[in-house]
PDB file of C-alpha atoms in Angstrom:
ATOM      1  CA  UNK A  25      11.036   8.081  20.418  1.00 46.00           C
ATOM      2  CA  UNK A  26       9.891   7.218  16.893  1.00 54.00           C
ATOM      3  CA  UNK A  27       6.271   8.052  16.368  1.00 56.00           C
ATOM      4  CA  UNK A  28       4.313   6.263  13.702  1.00 61.00           C
ATOM      5  CA  UNK A  29       1.264   8.454  14.132  1.00 64.00           C
ATOM      6  CA  UNK A  30      -0.686  10.541  16.594  1.00 66.00           C
ATOM      7  CA  UNK A  31      -4.443  10.550  16.891  1.00 70.00           C
ATOM      8  CA  UNK A  32      -6.864  12.552  19.018  1.00 74.00           C
ATOM      9  CA  UNK A  33      -8.199  10.918  22.170  1.00 74.00           C
ATOM     10  CA  UNK A  34     -11.841  11.179  21.047  1.00 79.00           C
ATOM     11  CA  UNK A  35     -11.047   9.187  17.888  1.00 81.00           C
ATOM     12  CA  UNK A  36      -9.407   6.292  19.728  1.00 80.00           C
ATOM     13  CA  UNK A  37     -12.342   3.848  19.767  1.00 82.00           C
ATOM     14  CA  UNK A  38     -13.580   4.895  16.330  1.00 88.00           C
ATOM     15  CA  UNK A  39     -10.081   4.320  14.993  1.00 88.00           C
ATOM     16  CA  UNK A  40     -10.162   0.669  16.038  1.00 90.00           C
ATOM     17  CA  UNK A  41     -13.556   0.266  14.353  1.00 93.00           C
ATOM     18  CA  UNK A  42     -12.110   1.868  11.185  1.00 94.00           C
ATOM     19  CA  UNK A  43      -9.185  -0.548  11.220  1.00 93.00           C
ATOM     20  CA  UNK A  44     -11.501  -3.525  11.615  1.00 95.00           C
ATOM     21  CA  UNK A  45     -13.553  -2.226   8.654  1.00 97.00           C
ATOM     22  CA  UNK A  46     -10.353  -1.864   6.564  1.00 96.00           C
ATOM     23  CA  UNK A  47      -9.329  -5.369   7.609  1.00 97.00           C
ATOM     24  CA  UNK A  48     -12.706  -6.795   6.540  1.00 97.00           C
ATOM     25  CA  UNK A  49     -12.767  -4.883   3.228  1.00 97.00           C
ATOM     26  CA  UNK A  50      -9.268  -5.989   2.230  1.00 97.00           C
ATOM     27  CA  UNK A  51      -9.995  -9.560   3.409  1.00 98.00           C
ATOM     28  CA  UNK A  52     -13.158  -9.701   1.237  1.00 97.00           C
ATOM     29  CA  UNK A  53     -11.191  -8.470  -1.791  1.00 97.00           C
ATOM     30  CA  UNK A  54      -8.406 -11.011  -1.105  1.00 97.00           C
ATOM     31  CA  UNK A  55     -10.826 -13.942  -0.666  1.00 97.00           C
ATOM     32  CA  UNK A  56     -12.769 -13.073  -3.825  1.00 96.00           C
ATOM     33  CA  UNK A  57      -9.515 -12.621  -5.764  1.00 97.00           C
ATOM     34  CA  UNK A  58      -8.345 -16.084  -4.672  1.00 97.00           C
ATOM     35  CA  UNK A  59     -11.705 -17.467  -5.826  1.00 96.00           C
ATOM     36  CA  UNK A  60     -11.266 -15.851  -9.259  1.00 95.00           C
ATOM     37  CA  UNK A  61      -7.660 -17.101  -9.361  1.00 95.00           C
ATOM     38  CA  UNK A  62      -8.846 -20.650  -8.688  1.00 94.00           C
ATOM     39  CA  UNK A  63     -11.205 -20.371 -11.673  1.00 93.00           C
ATOM     40  CA  UNK A  64      -8.807 -18.676 -14.080  1.00 92.00           C
ATOM     41  CA  UNK A  65      -5.285 -19.662 -12.931  1.00 91.00           C
ATOM     42  CA  UNK A  66      -4.046 -16.201 -13.965  1.00 91.00           C
ATOM     43  CA  UNK A  67      -0.888 -15.187 -12.104  1.00 91.00           C
ATOM     44  CA  UNK A  68      -1.783 -11.486 -11.966  1.00 91.00           C
ATOM     45  CA  UNK A  69      -4.936 -12.342 -10.010  1.00 95.00           C
ATOM     46  CA  UNK A  70      -2.933 -14.483  -7.573  1.00 95.00           C
ATOM     47  CA  UNK A  71      -0.477 -11.602  -7.013  1.00 95.00           C
ATOM     48  CA  UNK A  72      -3.381  -9.198  -6.560  1.00 96.00           C
ATOM     49  CA  UNK A  73      -4.960 -11.583  -4.018  1.00 97.00           C
ATOM     50  CA  UNK A  74      -1.677 -11.778  -2.095  1.00 97.00           C
ATOM     51  CA  UNK A  75      -1.381  -7.969  -2.117  1.00 97.00           C
ATOM     52  CA  UNK A  76      -4.761  -7.574  -0.443  1.00 97.00           C
ATOM     53  CA  UNK A  77      -4.019 -10.472   1.936  1.00 98.00           C
ATOM     54  CA  UNK A  78      -0.901  -8.628   3.122  1.00 97.00           C
ATOM     55  CA  UNK A  79      -2.829  -5.360   3.506  1.00 97.00           C
ATOM     56  CA  UNK A  80      -5.558  -7.215   5.350  1.00 97.00           C
ATOM     57  CA  UNK A  81      -3.014  -8.740   7.742  1.00 96.00           C
ATOM     58  CA  UNK A  82      -1.459  -5.320   8.334  1.00 95.00           C
ATOM     59  CA  UNK A  83      -4.849  -3.810   9.281  1.00 95.00           C
ATOM     60  CA  UNK A  84      -5.626  -6.794  11.488  1.00 94.00           C
ATOM     61  CA  UNK A  85      -2.323  -6.410  13.357  1.00 90.00           C
ATOM     62  CA  UNK A  86      -2.829  -2.646  13.639  1.00 87.00           C
ATOM     63  CA  UNK A  87      -6.301  -3.051  15.111  1.00 89.00           C
ATOM     64  CA  UNK A  88      -4.882  -5.499  17.676  1.00 85.00           C
ATOM     65  CA  UNK A  89      -2.021  -3.124  18.485  1.00 81.00           C
ATOM     66  CA  UNK A  90      -4.308  -0.162  18.882  1.00 79.00           C
ATOM     67  CA  UNK A  91      -6.568  -2.173  21.148  1.00 79.00           C
ATOM     68  CA  UNK A  92      -3.722  -3.373  23.356  1.00 73.00           C
ATOM     69  CA  UNK A  93      -0.645  -1.222  23.172  1.00 60.00           C
ATOM     70  CA  UNK A  94      -1.638   2.410  22.804  1.00 57.00           C
ATOM     71  CA  UNK A  95      -0.112   4.508  25.512  1.00 54.00           C
ATOM     72  CA  UNK A  96      -1.376   7.886  26.624  1.00 49.00           C
ATOM     73  CA  UNK A  97       1.111  10.646  25.940  1.00 49.00           C
ATOM     74  CA  UNK A  98      -0.980  13.611  26.941  1.00 50.00           C
ATOM     75  CA  UNK A  99      -4.598  14.006  27.922  1.00 53.00           C
ATOM     76  CA  UNK A 100      -5.512  14.829  24.355  1.00 54.00           C
ATOM     77  CA  UNK A 101      -3.433  12.558  22.197  1.00 56.00           C
ATOM     78  CA  UNK A 102      -2.601   8.873  21.839  1.00 57.00           C
ATOM     79  CA  UNK A 103       0.750   7.882  20.429  1.00 59.00           C
ATOM     80  CA  UNK A 104       1.912   4.690  18.773  1.00 60.00           C
ATOM     81  CA  UNK A 105       5.595   4.426  19.666  1.00 58.00           C
ATOM     82  CA  UNK A 106       7.259   1.575  17.858  1.00 56.00           C
ATOM     83  CA  UNK A 107      10.710   1.794  19.445  1.00 57.00           C
ATOM     84  CA  UNK A 108       9.117   1.180  22.821  1.00 56.00           C
ATOM     85  CA  UNK A 109       7.538  -2.003  21.562  1.00 50.00           C
ATOM     86  CA  UNK A 110      10.776  -3.274  20.047  1.00 52.00           C
ATOM     87  CA  UNK A 111      12.375  -2.652  23.455  1.00 51.00           C
ATOM     88  CA  UNK A 112       9.842  -4.910  25.081  1.00 45.00           C
ATOM     89  CA  UNK A 113      10.397  -7.425  22.305  1.00 45.00           C
ATOM     90  CA  UNK A 114       7.047  -6.828  20.761  1.00 61.00           C
ATOM     91  CA  UNK A 115       7.285  -7.269  17.059  1.00 75.00           C
ATOM     92  CA  UNK A 116       3.694  -6.249  16.342  1.00 78.00           C
ATOM     93  CA  UNK A 117       4.500  -2.832  14.921  1.00 81.00           C
ATOM     94  CA  UNK A 118       7.319  -4.219  12.790  1.00 84.00           C
ATOM     95  CA  UNK A 119       4.915  -6.860  11.467  1.00 88.00           C
ATOM     96  CA  UNK A 120       2.339  -4.177  10.692  1.00 89.00           C
ATOM     97  CA  UNK A 121       4.898  -2.103   8.771  1.00 90.00           C
ATOM     98  CA  UNK A 122       6.209  -5.227   7.018  1.00 92.00           C
ATOM     99  CA  UNK A 123       2.800  -6.397   5.798  1.00 95.00           C
ATOM    100  CA  UNK A 124       1.744  -2.836   4.903  1.00 94.00           C
ATOM    101  CA  UNK A 125       4.825  -2.330   2.701  1.00 95.00           C
ATOM    102  CA  UNK A 126       4.597  -5.884   1.307  1.00 96.00           C
ATOM    103  CA  UNK A 127       0.952  -5.225   0.422  1.00 96.00           C
ATOM    104  CA  UNK A 128       1.684  -2.119  -1.620  1.00 96.00           C
ATOM    105  CA  UNK A 129       4.743  -3.626  -3.321  1.00 96.00           C
ATOM    106  CA  UNK A 130       2.654  -6.683  -4.266  1.00 96.00           C
ATOM    107  CA  UNK A 131      -0.151  -4.427  -5.515  1.00 96.00           C
ATOM    108  CA  UNK A 132       2.325  -2.499  -7.670  1.00 96.00           C
ATOM    109  CA  UNK A 133       3.784  -5.796  -8.935  1.00 95.00           C
ATOM    110  CA  UNK A 134       0.303  -7.154  -9.800  1.00 95.00           C
ATOM    111  CA  UNK A 135      -1.214  -4.058 -11.401  1.00 94.00           C
ATOM    112  CA  UNK A 136       1.844  -3.114 -13.464  1.00 92.00           C
ATOM    113  CA  UNK A 137       2.049  -6.801 -14.524  1.00 89.00           C
ATOM    114  CA  UNK A 138       5.725  -7.055 -13.592  1.00 90.00           C
ATOM    115  CA  UNK A 139       6.972 -10.544 -14.261  1.00 86.00           C
ATOM    116  CA  UNK A 140      10.473 -10.637 -12.837  1.00 90.00           C
ATOM    117  CA  UNK A 141      10.722 -11.814  -9.240  1.00 92.00           C
ATOM    118  CA  UNK A 142      14.073  -9.974  -9.080  1.00 95.00           C
ATOM    119  CA  UNK A 143      12.259  -6.635  -9.483  1.00 94.00           C
ATOM    120  CA  UNK A 144       9.941  -7.631  -6.628  1.00 94.00           C
ATOM    121  CA  UNK A 145      12.866  -8.540  -4.361  1.00 95.00           C
ATOM    122  CA  UNK A 146      14.755  -5.359  -5.358  1.00 96.00           C
ATOM    123  CA  UNK A 147      11.725  -3.211  -4.452  1.00 94.00           C
ATOM    124  CA  UNK A 148      11.435  -4.997  -1.108  1.00 94.00           C
ATOM    125  CA  UNK A 149      15.133  -4.642  -0.258  1.00 95.00           C
ATOM    126  CA  UNK A 150      15.353  -0.965  -1.295  1.00 95.00           C
ATOM    127  CA  UNK A 151      12.202  -0.127   0.694  1.00 94.00           C
ATOM    128  CA  UNK A 152      13.381  -2.049   3.773  1.00 93.00           C
ATOM    129  CA  UNK A 153      16.792  -0.357   3.688  1.00 94.00           C
ATOM    130  CA  UNK A 154      15.260   3.099   3.197  1.00 93.00           C
ATOM    131  CA  UNK A 155      13.023   2.590   6.260  1.00 90.00           C
ATOM    132  CA  UNK A 156      15.801   0.993   8.356  1.00 88.00           C
ATOM    133  CA  UNK A 157      18.261   3.859   7.844  1.00 90.00           C
ATOM    134  CA  UNK A 158      15.787   6.728   7.798  1.00 87.00           C
ATOM    135  CA  UNK A 159      15.669   9.171  10.704  1.00 85.00           C
ATOM    136  CA  UNK A 160      12.022   9.900   9.934  1.00 83.00           C
ATOM    137  CA  UNK A 161      10.569   6.412   9.700  1.00 83.00           C
ATOM    138  CA  UNK A 162       6.899   7.392   9.590  1.00 83.00           C
ATOM    139  CA  UNK A 163       7.565   9.934   6.835  1.00 86.00           C
ATOM    140  CA  UNK A 164       9.628   7.398   4.849  1.00 90.00           C
ATOM    141  CA  UNK A 165       7.033   4.607   5.123  1.00 91.00           C
ATOM    142  CA  UNK A 166       4.116   6.727   3.962  1.00 91.00           C
ATOM    143  CA  UNK A 167       6.092   8.590   1.284  1.00 92.00           C
ATOM    144  CA  UNK A 168       7.290   5.297  -0.221  1.00 94.00           C
ATOM    145  CA  UNK A 169       3.764   3.855  -0.253  1.00 95.00           C
ATOM    146  CA  UNK A 170       2.548   7.168  -1.709  1.00 95.00           C
ATOM    147  CA  UNK A 171       5.081   6.804  -4.504  1.00 95.00           C
ATOM    148  CA  UNK A 172       3.797   3.288  -5.227  1.00 96.00           C
ATOM    149  CA  UNK A 173       0.233   4.597  -5.160  1.00 97.00           C
ATOM    150  CA  UNK A 174       1.058   7.342  -7.696  1.00 97.00           C
ATOM    151  CA  UNK A 175       2.174   4.626 -10.135  1.00 96.00           C
ATOM    152  CA  UNK A 176      -0.859   2.422  -9.346  1.00 96.00           C
ATOM    153  CA  UNK A 177      -3.344   5.329  -9.687  1.00 97.00           C
ATOM    154  CA  UNK A 178      -1.775   6.393 -12.978  1.00 96.00           C
ATOM    155  CA  UNK A 179      -2.103   2.794 -14.199  1.00 95.00           C
ATOM    156  CA  UNK A 180      -5.843   2.663 -13.367  1.00 95.00           C
ATOM    157  CA  UNK A 181      -6.644   5.951 -15.068  1.00 96.00           C
ATOM    158  CA  UNK A 182      -4.720   4.822 -18.135  1.00 94.00           C
ATOM    159  CA  UNK A 183      -6.677   1.529 -18.128  1.00 92.00           C
ATOM    160  CA  UNK A 184      -9.924   3.501 -17.837  1.00 93.00           C
ATOM    161  CA  UNK A 185      -9.009   5.593 -20.892  1.00 93.00           C
ATOM    162  CA  UNK A 186      -8.221   2.344 -22.730  1.00 88.00           C
ATOM    163  CA  UNK A 187     -11.297   0.266 -21.786  1.00 85.00           C
ATOM    164  CA  UNK A 188     -13.809   2.939 -20.645  1.00 90.00           C
ATOM    165  CA  UNK A 189     -14.869   0.585 -17.838  1.00 91.00           C
ATOM    166  CA  UNK A 190     -16.794   2.339 -15.079  1.00 93.00           C
ATOM    167  CA  UNK A 191     -15.492  -0.087 -12.434  1.00 94.00           C
ATOM    168  CA  UNK A 192     -11.881   0.688 -13.394  1.00 95.00           C
ATOM    169  CA  UNK A 193     -12.641   4.381 -12.895  1.00 96.00           C
ATOM    170  CA  UNK A 194     -14.068   3.624  -9.430  1.00 96.00           C
ATOM    171  CA  UNK A 195     -10.929   1.650  -8.502  1.00 96.00           C
ATOM    172  CA  UNK A 196      -8.759   4.463  -9.928  1.00 97.00           C
ATOM    173  CA  UNK A 197     -10.553   7.060  -7.776  1.00 97.00           C
ATOM    174  CA  UNK A 198     -10.209   4.710  -4.780  1.00 97.00           C
ATOM    175  CA  UNK A 199      -6.453   4.485  -5.369  1.00 97.00           C
ATOM    176  CA  UNK A 200      -6.302   8.289  -5.638  1.00 97.00           C
ATOM    177  CA  UNK A 201      -8.047   8.526  -2.250  1.00 97.00           C
ATOM    178  CA  UNK A 202      -5.608   5.988  -0.778  1.00 97.00           C
ATOM    179  CA  UNK A 203      -2.779   8.121  -2.160  1.00 97.00           C
ATOM    180  CA  UNK A 204      -4.172  11.295  -0.537  1.00 96.00           C
ATOM    181  CA  UNK A 205      -4.685   9.396   2.724  1.00 94.00           C
ATOM    182  CA  UNK A 206      -1.072   8.149   2.673  1.00 92.00           C
ATOM    183  CA  UNK A 207       0.308  11.621   1.927  1.00 92.00           C
ATOM    184  CA  UNK A 208      -1.655  13.009   4.899  1.00 89.00           C
ATOM    185  CA  UNK A 209      -0.438  10.128   7.082  1.00 86.00           C
ATOM    186  CA  UNK A 210       3.163  11.042   6.294  1.00 83.00           C
ATOM    187  CA  UNK A 211       2.607  14.325   8.189  1.00 78.00           C
ATOM    188  CA  UNK A 212       0.692  12.804  11.103  1.00 73.00           C
ATOM    189  CA  UNK A 213       3.757  11.410  12.895  1.00 63.00           C
ATOM    190  CA  UNK A 214       5.328  14.826  13.187  1.00 60.00           C
ATOM    191  CA  UNK A 215       2.978  16.413  15.733  1.00 59.00           C
ATOM    192  CA  UNK A 216       1.807  18.856  13.077  1.00 62.00           C
ATOM    193  CA  UNK A 217      -1.905  18.329  13.235  1.00 71.00           C
ATOM    194  CA  UNK A 218      -3.451  15.265  14.934  1.00 69.00           C
ATOM    195  CA  UNK A 219      -6.790  15.923  13.237  1.00 80.00           C
ATOM    196  CA  UNK A 220      -5.074  15.135   9.936  1.00 84.00           C
ATOM    197  CA  UNK A 221      -5.137  11.526  11.128  1.00 85.00           C
ATOM    198  CA  UNK A 222      -8.946  11.591  11.296  1.00 89.00           C
ATOM    199  CA  UNK A 223      -9.220  13.160   7.829  1.00 91.00           C
ATOM    200  CA  UNK A 224      -6.763  10.617   6.473  1.00 91.00           C
ATOM    201  CA  UNK A 225      -8.745   7.691   7.925  1.00 92.00           C
ATOM    202  CA  UNK A 226     -12.028   9.068   6.540  1.00 95.00           C
ATOM    203  CA  UNK A 227     -10.520   9.332   3.058  1.00 96.00           C
ATOM    204  CA  UNK A 228      -9.171   5.780   3.419  1.00 96.00           C
ATOM    205  CA  UNK A 229     -12.651   4.572   4.364  1.00 96.00           C
ATOM    206  CA  UNK A 230     -14.063   6.214   1.254  1.00 97.00           C
ATOM    207  CA  UNK A 231     -11.382   4.501  -0.847  1.00 97.00           C
ATOM    208  CA  UNK A 232     -12.246   1.023   0.430  1.00 97.00           C
ATOM    209  CA  UNK A 233     -15.972   1.746   0.057  1.00 97.00           C
ATOM    210  CA  UNK A 234     -15.351   2.479  -3.635  1.00 97.00           C
ATOM    211  CA  UNK A 235     -13.334  -0.720  -4.133  1.00 97.00           C
ATOM    212  CA  UNK A 236     -16.028  -2.809  -2.421  1.00 97.00           C
ATOM    213  CA  UNK A 237     -18.693  -1.096  -4.581  1.00 96.00           C
ATOM    214  CA  UNK A 238     -16.708  -2.021  -7.675  1.00 96.00           C
ATOM    215  CA  UNK A 239     -16.401  -5.633  -6.475  1.00 96.00           C
ATOM    216  CA  UNK A 240     -20.133  -5.777  -5.713  1.00 95.00           C
ATOM    217  CA  UNK A 241     -20.913  -4.582  -9.239  1.00 95.00           C
ATOM    218  CA  UNK A 242     -18.652  -7.272 -10.724  1.00 94.00           C
ATOM    219  CA  UNK A 243     -20.354 -10.037  -8.700  1.00 92.00           C
ATOM    220  CA  UNK A 244     -23.846  -8.712  -9.485  1.00 91.00           C
ATOM    221  CA  UNK A 245     -23.189  -8.384 -13.242  1.00 88.00           C
ATOM    222  CA  UNK A 246     -21.536 -11.820 -13.286  1.00 85.00           C
ATOM    223  CA  UNK A 247     -24.617 -13.421 -11.726  1.00 83.00           C
ATOM    224  CA  UNK A 248     -26.920 -11.543 -14.109  1.00 83.00           C
ATOM    225  CA  UNK A 249     -24.969 -12.691 -17.189  1.00 79.00           C
ATOM    226  CA  UNK A 250     -24.834 -16.264 -15.901  1.00 76.00           C
ATOM    227  CA  UNK A 251     -28.597 -16.324 -15.441  1.00 76.00           C
ATOM    228  CA  UNK A 252     -29.122 -14.878 -18.927  1.00 72.00           C
TER     229      UNK A 252
ATOM    230  CA  UNK B 251      -9.142  -3.000 -37.927  1.00 54.00           C
ATOM    231  CA  UNK B 252     -10.305  -5.579 -35.385  1.00 60.00           C
ATOM    232  CA  UNK B 253      -8.918  -5.432 -31.865  1.00 66.00           C
ATOM    233  CA  UNK B 254      -6.429  -8.163 -30.975  1.00 75.00           C
ATOM    234  CA  UNK B 255      -7.623 -10.687 -28.417  1.00 82.00           C
ATOM    235  CA  UNK B 256      -6.173 -10.762 -24.935  1.00 85.00           C
ATOM    236  CA  UNK B 257      -5.019 -13.943 -23.190  1.00 87.00           C
ATOM    237  CA  UNK B 258      -8.357 -14.577 -21.465  1.00 90.00           C
ATOM    238  CA  UNK B 259     -10.220 -14.324 -24.768  1.00 91.00           C
ATOM    239  CA  UNK B 260      -7.803 -16.665 -26.562  1.00 92.00           C
ATOM    240  CA  UNK B 261      -8.202 -19.249 -23.776  1.00 93.00           C
ATOM    241  CA  UNK B 262     -11.995 -18.845 -23.956  1.00 93.00           C
ATOM    242  CA  UNK B 263     -11.943 -19.354 -27.739  1.00 92.00           C
ATOM    243  CA  UNK B 264      -9.805 -22.510 -27.520  1.00 93.00           C
ATOM    244  CA  UNK B 265     -11.970 -24.004 -24.760  1.00 93.00           C
ATOM    245  CA  UNK B 266     -15.185 -23.091 -26.614  1.00 92.00           C
ATOM    246  CA  UNK B 267     -13.842 -24.769 -29.758  1.00 91.00           C
ATOM    247  CA  UNK B 268     -13.091 -27.960 -27.819  1.00 91.00           C
ATOM    248  CA  UNK B 269     -16.451 -27.889 -26.027  1.00 91.00           C
ATOM    249  CA  UNK B 270     -18.371 -27.352 -29.266  1.00 88.00           C
ATOM    250  CA  UNK B 271     -16.755 -30.433 -30.772  1.00 81.00           C
ATOM    251  CA  UNK B 272     -18.407 -32.567 -28.122  1.00 70.00           C
ATOM    252  CA  UNK B 273     -15.406 -32.164 -25.883  1.00 62.00           C
ATOM    253  CA  UNK B 274     -12.886 -33.900 -28.158  1.00 73.00           C
ATOM    254  CA  UNK B 275     -10.840 -32.320 -30.911  1.00 86.00           C
ATOM    255  CA  UNK B 276      -7.654 -32.675 -32.976  1.00 87.00           C
ATOM    256  CA  UNK B 277      -4.918 -29.992 -32.767  1.00 86.00           C
ATOM    257  CA  UNK B 278      -5.301 -29.060 -36.442  1.00 88.00           C
ATOM    258  CA  UNK B 279      -8.931 -28.205 -35.839  1.00 87.00           C
ATOM    259  CA  UNK B 280      -8.010 -26.051 -32.834  1.00 88.00           C
ATOM    260  CA  UNK B 281      -5.391 -24.292 -34.967  1.00 89.00           C
ATOM    261  CA  UNK B 282      -7.970 -23.567 -37.644  1.00 86.00           C
ATOM    262  CA  UNK B 283     -10.674 -22.396 -35.237  1.00 83.00           C
ATOM    263  CA  UNK B 284      -8.536 -20.448 -32.767  1.00 82.00           C
ATOM    264  CA  UNK B 285      -6.810 -18.329 -35.402  1.00 84.00           C
ATOM    265  CA  UNK B 286      -3.350 -18.621 -33.828  1.00 87.00           C
ATOM    266  CA  UNK B 287       0.081 -19.447 -35.171  1.00 89.00           C
ATOM    267  CA  UNK B 288       1.217 -23.039 -34.636  1.00 89.00           C
ATOM    268  CA  UNK B 289       3.808 -22.046 -32.028  1.00 92.00           C
ATOM    269  CA  UNK B 290       1.365 -19.898 -30.074  1.00 90.00           C
ATOM    270  CA  UNK B 291      -1.265 -22.611 -30.147  1.00 91.00           C
ATOM    271  CA  UNK B 292       1.252 -25.136 -28.801  1.00 91.00           C
ATOM    272  CA  UNK B 293       2.125 -22.737 -25.968  1.00 92.00           C
ATOM    273  CA  UNK B 294      -1.519 -22.224 -25.103  1.00 93.00           C
ATOM    274  CA  UNK B 295      -2.286 -25.961 -25.215  1.00 93.00           C
ATOM    275  CA  UNK B 296       0.684 -26.666 -22.955  1.00 94.00           C
ATOM    276  CA  UNK B 297      -0.508 -24.001 -20.527  1.00 93.00           C
ATOM    277  CA  UNK B 298      -4.089 -25.286 -20.576  1.00 94.00           C
ATOM    278  CA  UNK B 299      -2.943 -28.860 -19.898  1.00 95.00           C
ATOM    279  CA  UNK B 300      -0.742 -27.633 -17.055  1.00 94.00           C
ATOM    280  CA  UNK B 301      -3.666 -25.691 -15.574  1.00 93.00           C
ATOM    281  CA  UNK B 302      -5.887 -28.772 -16.011  1.00 93.00           C
ATOM    282  CA  UNK B 303      -8.391 -26.991 -18.245  1.00 94.00           C
ATOM    283  CA  UNK B 304      -7.925 -29.640 -20.960  1.00 93.00           C
ATOM    284  CA  UNK B 305      -6.546 -33.169 -21.225  1.00 92.00           C
ATOM    285  CA  UNK B 306      -4.394 -34.581 -23.976  1.00 90.00           C
ATOM    286  CA  UNK B 307      -5.292 -38.065 -25.155  1.00 89.00           C
ATOM    287  CA  UNK B 308      -2.700 -39.944 -27.160  1.00 86.00           C
ATOM    288  CA  UNK B 309      -3.953 -42.886 -29.184  1.00 81.00           C
ATOM    289  CA  UNK B 310      -1.877 -44.675 -31.834  1.00 78.00           C
ATOM    290  CA  UNK B 311      -0.168 -41.802 -33.613  1.00 80.00           C
ATOM    291  CA  UNK B 312      -2.796 -39.159 -33.084  1.00 84.00           C
ATOM    292  CA  UNK B 313      -3.453 -36.615 -30.364  1.00 87.00           C
ATOM    293  CA  UNK B 314      -6.823 -35.297 -29.318  1.00 90.00           C
ATOM    294  CA  UNK B 315      -7.859 -32.829 -26.644  1.00 91.00           C
ATOM    295  CA  UNK B 316     -10.781 -32.965 -24.305  1.00 92.00           C
ATOM    296  CA  UNK B 317     -12.158 -30.295 -22.000  1.00 93.00           C
ATOM    297  CA  UNK B 318     -12.185 -30.919 -18.232  1.00 93.00           C
ATOM    298  CA  UNK B 319     -14.723 -29.814 -15.620  1.00 93.00           C
ATOM    299  CA  UNK B 320     -12.328 -27.040 -14.659  1.00 94.00           C
ATOM    300  CA  UNK B 321     -12.283 -25.863 -18.281  1.00 94.00           C
ATOM    301  CA  UNK B 322     -16.087 -25.897 -18.417  1.00 93.00           C
ATOM    302  CA  UNK B 323     -16.206 -23.930 -15.164  1.00 94.00           C
ATOM    303  CA  UNK B 324     -13.836 -21.346 -16.703  1.00 94.00           C
ATOM    304  CA  UNK B 325     -16.237 -20.925 -19.630  1.00 93.00           C
ATOM    305  CA  UNK B 326     -19.301 -20.568 -17.409  1.00 91.00           C
ATOM    306  CA  UNK B 327     -17.545 -17.980 -15.210  1.00 92.00           C
ATOM    307  CA  UNK B 328     -15.702 -16.252 -18.063  1.00 92.00           C
ATOM    308  CA  UNK B 329     -17.709 -13.010 -17.872  1.00 90.00           C
ATOM    309  CA  UNK B 330     -17.018 -12.608 -14.155  1.00 92.00           C
ATOM    310  CA  UNK B 331     -13.305 -13.412 -14.560  1.00 93.00           C
ATOM    311  CA  UNK B 332     -12.969 -11.001 -17.479  1.00 91.00           C
ATOM    312  CA  UNK B 333     -14.898  -8.256 -15.686  1.00 92.00           C
ATOM    313  CA  UNK B 334     -12.786  -8.733 -12.533  1.00 93.00           C
ATOM    314  CA  UNK B 335      -9.511  -8.517 -14.471  1.00 93.00           C
ATOM    315  CA  UNK B 336     -10.612  -5.471 -16.439  1.00 91.00           C
ATOM    316  CA  UNK B 337     -12.020  -3.632 -13.419  1.00 92.00           C
ATOM    317  CA  UNK B 338      -8.907  -4.177 -11.332  1.00 94.00           C
ATOM    318  CA  UNK B 339      -6.561  -3.333 -14.193  1.00 91.00           C
ATOM    319  CA  UNK B 340      -5.146  -6.857 -14.436  1.00 90.00           C
ATOM    320  CA  UNK B 341      -6.050  -7.513 -18.059  1.00 78.00           C
ATOM    321  CA  UNK B 342      -3.218  -9.265 -19.880  1.00 62.00           C
ATOM    322  CA  UNK B 343      -1.556  -7.672 -22.850  1.00 54.00           C
ATOM    323  CA  UNK B 344      -3.087  -8.399 -26.216  1.00 51.00           C
ATOM    324  CA  UNK B 345      -1.689 -11.406 -28.050  1.00 48.00           C
TER     325      UNK B 345
END
């Protein structure tokens, strides 16, 4: 059995609500990014919009999976077993992992302003191979995304030092929270401490709240300047 | 020393120059006002035509440029676009 994560029974319903919130947050960011792309025609914004679209899709799929396919392992814990689903020809979990990884690779590609599509494909292939041949798939997935998030977080803090923009700092802190959440998630699949899953999800929620706050401030200031 | 402009600012300056000339301008005037090298200006103009921010009008042996509605929209939403790019760390390198 390959376990993606384990969560406590009491958190089951809340977890689905969390995933719907993450789906909505990432969808709002993606939609607004596409709107800004339409106005500016800047490729980085398009890539950024795609990154959040992929993340949004991954959360949407995960919320559906958790609603439909969670099986009870013990009285206390619920386990998402992705080999079982592949056996019954359900590709939901694979799609979730695919969009999740694609989202973070696209985010790295957009924020670091990489321009070569070959780098993007290389990152995708290396990540896919690492997950395919890993014995600890959950650990590999979350450690790889954590590695991407280290680079992204570093980028935001460097941008903050450069521009001294408060919103950039908020996004940087949000990325740091996402990084911590991913690192915690890498331990969740190993039966170490199911409550880590709850802590990880709470930190993730905080991260998206910060990104949405930053977006709200951009929209509000934009309207104010337009009126002036 | 003055900070170099980024891509968004250069595009804003070119579009503002065209708009301030009643929406029609010769390339030499853009070159003078936008403070770019000839090659860079040509690249920007090509990009702006491709993105439909401006239109090139050829008449006899002269070329003029006019701003489109999309270009005007870019100018009116410039602050939001710039703030979005800066906040999310997507600001282009300085030119």
